[in-house]
Amino acid sequence: MPEVLVIMGSKSDLPVAEKAADIFKKFSISYDFKVASAHRTPKKVEDLVKDSDAKIFIAIAGLSAALPGVIASFTTKPVIGVPVSGKVNMDAILSIVQMPPGIPVASVGLDRGDNAAVLAAEILSIDDKALQDKLAAYRAEMAAKIDRDSEEVSNAVQA
Ligand code: RP5
């Protein structure tokens, strides 16, 4: 049973989903990928969600991105939406952010499959101390990189 089920509206969304996979591997979180479209295969979306034992859903979609909201309509588990960039970026962002009262969807930034996975990890870590420690180590890694980068640009400008 995957802890997180990632559903993308089209195979064209795969590069964004792969960013999430990198994070899940880093944190040893089990996941699965499915393609199902809110508009083109609505019954498939419903069946996937209702048949899943996953604790969290990540929904990746572009254009009129109904997928996260439709998934949320079938479950009370957390749903994290990832808007996918296109010719008009605000369409997907607003489709995910502007959910009606009572059926919320969390949204990360445009194409931020990685942040969706980090947020999923944070939710899963609530009662998992080992995962909390891994998340803290991940932040420490990022901070160390900023320090290395700072030293590098400072050295470059003084050279
Ligand atoms: C959405 O439409 C998908 O999530 C994708 O981001 C976008 C384009 O889909 P394709 O035309 O690539 O199948 O449903």
CSV table of C-alpha atoms and ligand atoms in Angstrom, one decimal:
chain,number,residue,atom,x,y,z
A,1,MET,CA,0.0,0.0,0.0
A,2,PRO,CA,1.6,3.3,-1.0
A,3,GLU,CA,1.5,6.0,1.6
A,4,VAL,CA,1.0,8.7,-1.0
A,5,LEU,CA,-0.9,8.3,-4.3
A,6,VAL,CA,0.2,10.7,-7.0
A,7,ILE,CA,-2.4,11.2,-9.7
A,8,MET,CA,-1.5,13.3,-12.8
A,9,GLY,CA,-4.1,14.5,-15.3
A,10,SER,CA,-1.9,13.5,-18.3
A,11,LYS,CA,1.3,11.7,-19.0
A,12,SER,CA,2.6,15.1,-20.0
A,13,ASP,CA,2.7,16.0,-16.3
A,14,LEU,CA,5.3,13.3,-15.6
A,15,PRO,CA,8.3,15.6,-15.3
A,16,VAL,CA,6.5,17.4,-12.4
A,17,ALA,CA,5.6,14.1,-10.7
A,18,GLU,CA,9.2,13.0,-11.0
A,19,LYS,CA,10.3,15.9,-8.8
A,20,ALA,CA,8.0,14.4,-6.1
A,21,ALA,CA,9.5,10.9,-6.6
A,22,ASP,CA,13.0,12.2,-5.9
A,23,ILE,CA,11.8,13.5,-2.5
A,24,PHE,CA,9.9,10.4,-1.7
A,25,LYS,CA,13.0,8.3,-2.4
A,26,LYS,CA,15.0,10.5,-0.2
A,27,PHE,CA,12.6,10.1,2.7
A,28,SER,CA,11.8,6.4,2.1
A,29,ILE,CA,8.1,7.2,1.6
A,30,SER,CA,6.2,4.7,-0.5
A,31,TYR,CA,4.3,6.1,-3.4
A,32,ASP,CA,2.6,5.2,-6.7
A,33,PHE,CA,1.9,7.1,-9.9
A,34,LYS,CA,-1.4,7.0,-11.8
A,35,VAL,CA,-2.7,9.0,-14.8
A,36,ALA,CA,-6.4,9.9,-14.6
A,37,SER,CA,-8.2,13.0,-15.9
A,38,ALA,CA,-10.9,14.8,-14.1
A,39,HIS,CA,-12.5,15.7,-17.4
A,40,ARG,CA,-11.6,12.8,-19.6
A,41,THR,CA,-11.8,9.9,-17.2
A,42,PRO,CA,-13.8,11.1,-14.2
A,43,LYS,CA,-15.0,7.5,-13.2
A,44,LYS,CA,-11.4,6.4,-13.2
A,45,VAL,CA,-10.5,9.2,-10.8
A,46,GLU,CA,-13.3,8.2,-8.5
A,47,ASP,CA,-12.4,4.6,-8.5
A,48,LEU,CA,-8.7,5.3,-7.9
A,49,VAL,CA,-9.5,7.5,-4.9
A,50,LYS,CA,-12.2,5.3,-3.4
A,51,ASP,CA,-10.2,2.1,-3.8
A,52,SER,CA,-6.9,3.6,-2.4
A,53,ASP,CA,-5.5,3.1,1.1
A,54,ALA,CA,-3.1,6.0,0.6
A,55,LYS,CA,-2.9,8.5,3.5
A,56,ILE,CA,-2.4,11.5,1.2
A,57,PHE,CA,-3.2,12.3,-2.4
A,58,ILE,CA,-1.1,14.5,-4.6
A,59,ALA,CA,-2.9,15.8,-7.7
A,60,ILE,CA,-0.9,17.2,-10.6
A,61,ALA,CA,-2.8,19.1,-13.4
A,62,GLY,CA,-2.6,21.9,-15.8
A,63,LEU,CA,-5.0,24.0,-17.8
A,64,SER,CA,-8.5,24.0,-16.1
A,65,ALA,CA,-7.0,21.9,-13.3
A,66,ALA,CA,-10.1,20.3,-11.8
A,67,LEU,CA,-8.3,17.1,-10.7
A,68,PRO,CA,-7.3,18.1,-7.2
A,69,GLY,CA,-10.8,19.4,-6.4
A,70,VAL,CA,-12.5,16.4,-7.9
A,71,ILE,CA,-10.2,14.0,-5.9
A,72,ALA,CA,-11.0,16.0,-2.7
A,73,SER,CA,-14.7,15.5,-3.4
A,74,PHE,CA,-14.2,11.7,-3.1
A,75,THR,CA,-12.1,11.7,0.1
A,76,THR,CA,-11.6,13.4,3.5
A,77,LYS,CA,-7.9,12.6,3.4
A,78,PRO,CA,-5.5,15.5,2.6
A,79,VAL,CA,-5.2,16.4,-1.1
A,80,ILE,CA,-2.2,18.5,-2.3
A,81,GLY,CA,-2.6,20.1,-5.7
A,82,VAL,CA,0.3,20.9,-8.0
A,83,PRO,CA,-0.6,23.4,-10.8
A,84,VAL,CA,1.3,22.7,-14.0
A,85,SER,CA,2.6,25.6,-16.1
A,86,GLY,CA,1.4,26.2,-19.6
A,87,LYS,CA,0.6,29.1,-21.9
A,88,VAL,CA,-1.5,30.7,-19.2
A,89,ASN,CA,-0.2,29.9,-15.7
A,90,MET,CA,-2.9,31.5,-13.6
A,91,ASP,CA,-5.6,29.1,-14.9
A,92,ALA,CA,-4.3,26.0,-13.1
A,93,ILE,CA,-3.3,28.0,-10.0
A,94,LEU,CA,-6.7,29.5,-9.5
A,95,SER,CA,-8.5,26.3,-10.4
A,96,ILE,CA,-6.7,24.6,-7.4
A,97,VAL,CA,-6.6,27.5,-5.0
A,98,GLN,CA,-10.2,28.7,-5.3
A,99,MET,CA,-12.0,25.7,-3.9
A,100,PRO,CA,-15.5,26.3,-2.4
A,101,PRO,CA,-16.0,26.1,1.4
A,102,GLY,CA,-15.8,22.7,3.0
A,103,ILE,CA,-13.7,21.0,0.3
A,104,PRO,CA,-10.2,22.3,0.7
A,105,VAL,CA,-7.2,21.5,-1.4
A,106,ALA,CA,-3.7,22.5,-0.4
A,107,SER,CA,-1.7,24.1,-3.2
A,108,VAL,CA,2.0,24.3,-3.8
A,109,GLY,CA,3.6,26.5,-6.4
A,110,LEU,CA,3.6,26.1,-10.2
A,111,ASP,CA,5.4,22.8,-11.2
A,112,ARG,CA,6.5,22.3,-7.5
A,113,GLY,CA,6.1,18.5,-7.4
A,114,ASP,CA,9.0,18.5,-5.0
A,115,ASN,CA,7.3,20.8,-2.5
A,116,ALA,CA,4.1,18.7,-2.7
A,117,ALA,CA,6.2,15.7,-1.6
A,118,VAL,CA,7.9,17.7,1.2
A,119,LEU,CA,4.5,18.8,2.4
A,120,ALA,CA,3.2,15.2,2.3
A,121,ALA,CA,6.3,14.1,4.3
A,122,GLU,CA,5.6,16.8,6.9
A,123,ILE,CA,2.0,15.6,7.3
A,124,LEU,CA,3.2,12.0,7.6
A,125,SER,CA,5.8,13.0,10.1
A,126,ILE,CA,3.3,14.2,12.7
A,127,ASP,CA,3.5,10.8,14.4
A,128,ASP,CA,6.8,9.6,13.0
A,129,LYS,CA,9.9,10.9,14.9
A,130,ALA,CA,12.3,9.3,12.4
A,131,LEU,CA,10.7,11.2,9.5
A,132,GLN,CA,10.8,14.4,11.6
A,133,ASP,CA,14.5,13.9,12.0
A,134,LYS,CA,15.0,13.3,8.2
A,135,LEU,CA,13.1,16.5,7.5
A,136,ALA,CA,15.2,18.4,9.9
A,137,ALA,CA,18.4,17.0,8.3
A,138,TYR,CA,17.0,18.0,4.8
A,139,ARG,CA,16.6,21.6,6.1
A,140,ALA,CA,20.1,21.5,7.5
A,141,GLU,CA,21.5,20.3,4.1
A,142,MET,CA,19.8,23.3,2.4
A,143,ALA,CA,21.2,25.7,4.9
A,144,ALA,CA,24.7,24.3,4.5
A,145,LYS,CA,24.4,24.7,0.7
A,146,ILE,CA,23.4,28.4,1.2
A,147,ASP,CA,26.5,28.9,3.3
A,148,ARG,CA,28.7,27.2,0.7
A,149,ASP,CA,27.1,29.3,-2.1
A,150,SER,CA,27.6,32.5,-0.1
A,151,GLU,CA,31.3,31.7,0.3
A,152,GLU,CA,31.6,30.8,-3.4
A,153,VAL,CA,30.1,34.1,-4.6
A,154,SER,CA,32.0,36.1,-2.1
A,155,ASN,CA,35.3,34.5,-3.2
A,156,ALA,CA,34.4,35.0,-6.8
A,157,VAL,CA,33.8,38.7,-6.4
A,158,GLN,CA,37.0,39.2,-4.5
A,159,ALA,CA,39.1,37.3,-7.0
B,1,RP5,C1,-4.5,18.6,-18.0
B,1,RP5,O1,-4.3,19.2,-19.2
B,1,RP5,C2,-3.3,17.8,-17.7
B,1,RP5,O2,-3.1,17.7,-16.3
B,1,RP5,C3,-2.2,18.5,-18.4
B,1,RP5,O3,-1.4,19.3,-17.6
B,1,RP5,C4,-2.9,19.3,-19.4
B,1,RP5,C5,-2.6,18.9,-20.9
B,1,RP5,O4,-2.9,17.6,-21.1
B,1,RP5,P1,-2.4,16.8,-22.4
B,1,RP5,O5,-3.0,17.6,-23.5
B,1,RP5,O6,-0.9,16.9,-22.4
B,1,RP5,O7,-2.9,15.4,-22.3
B,1,RP5,O8,-5.6,17.8,-18.0
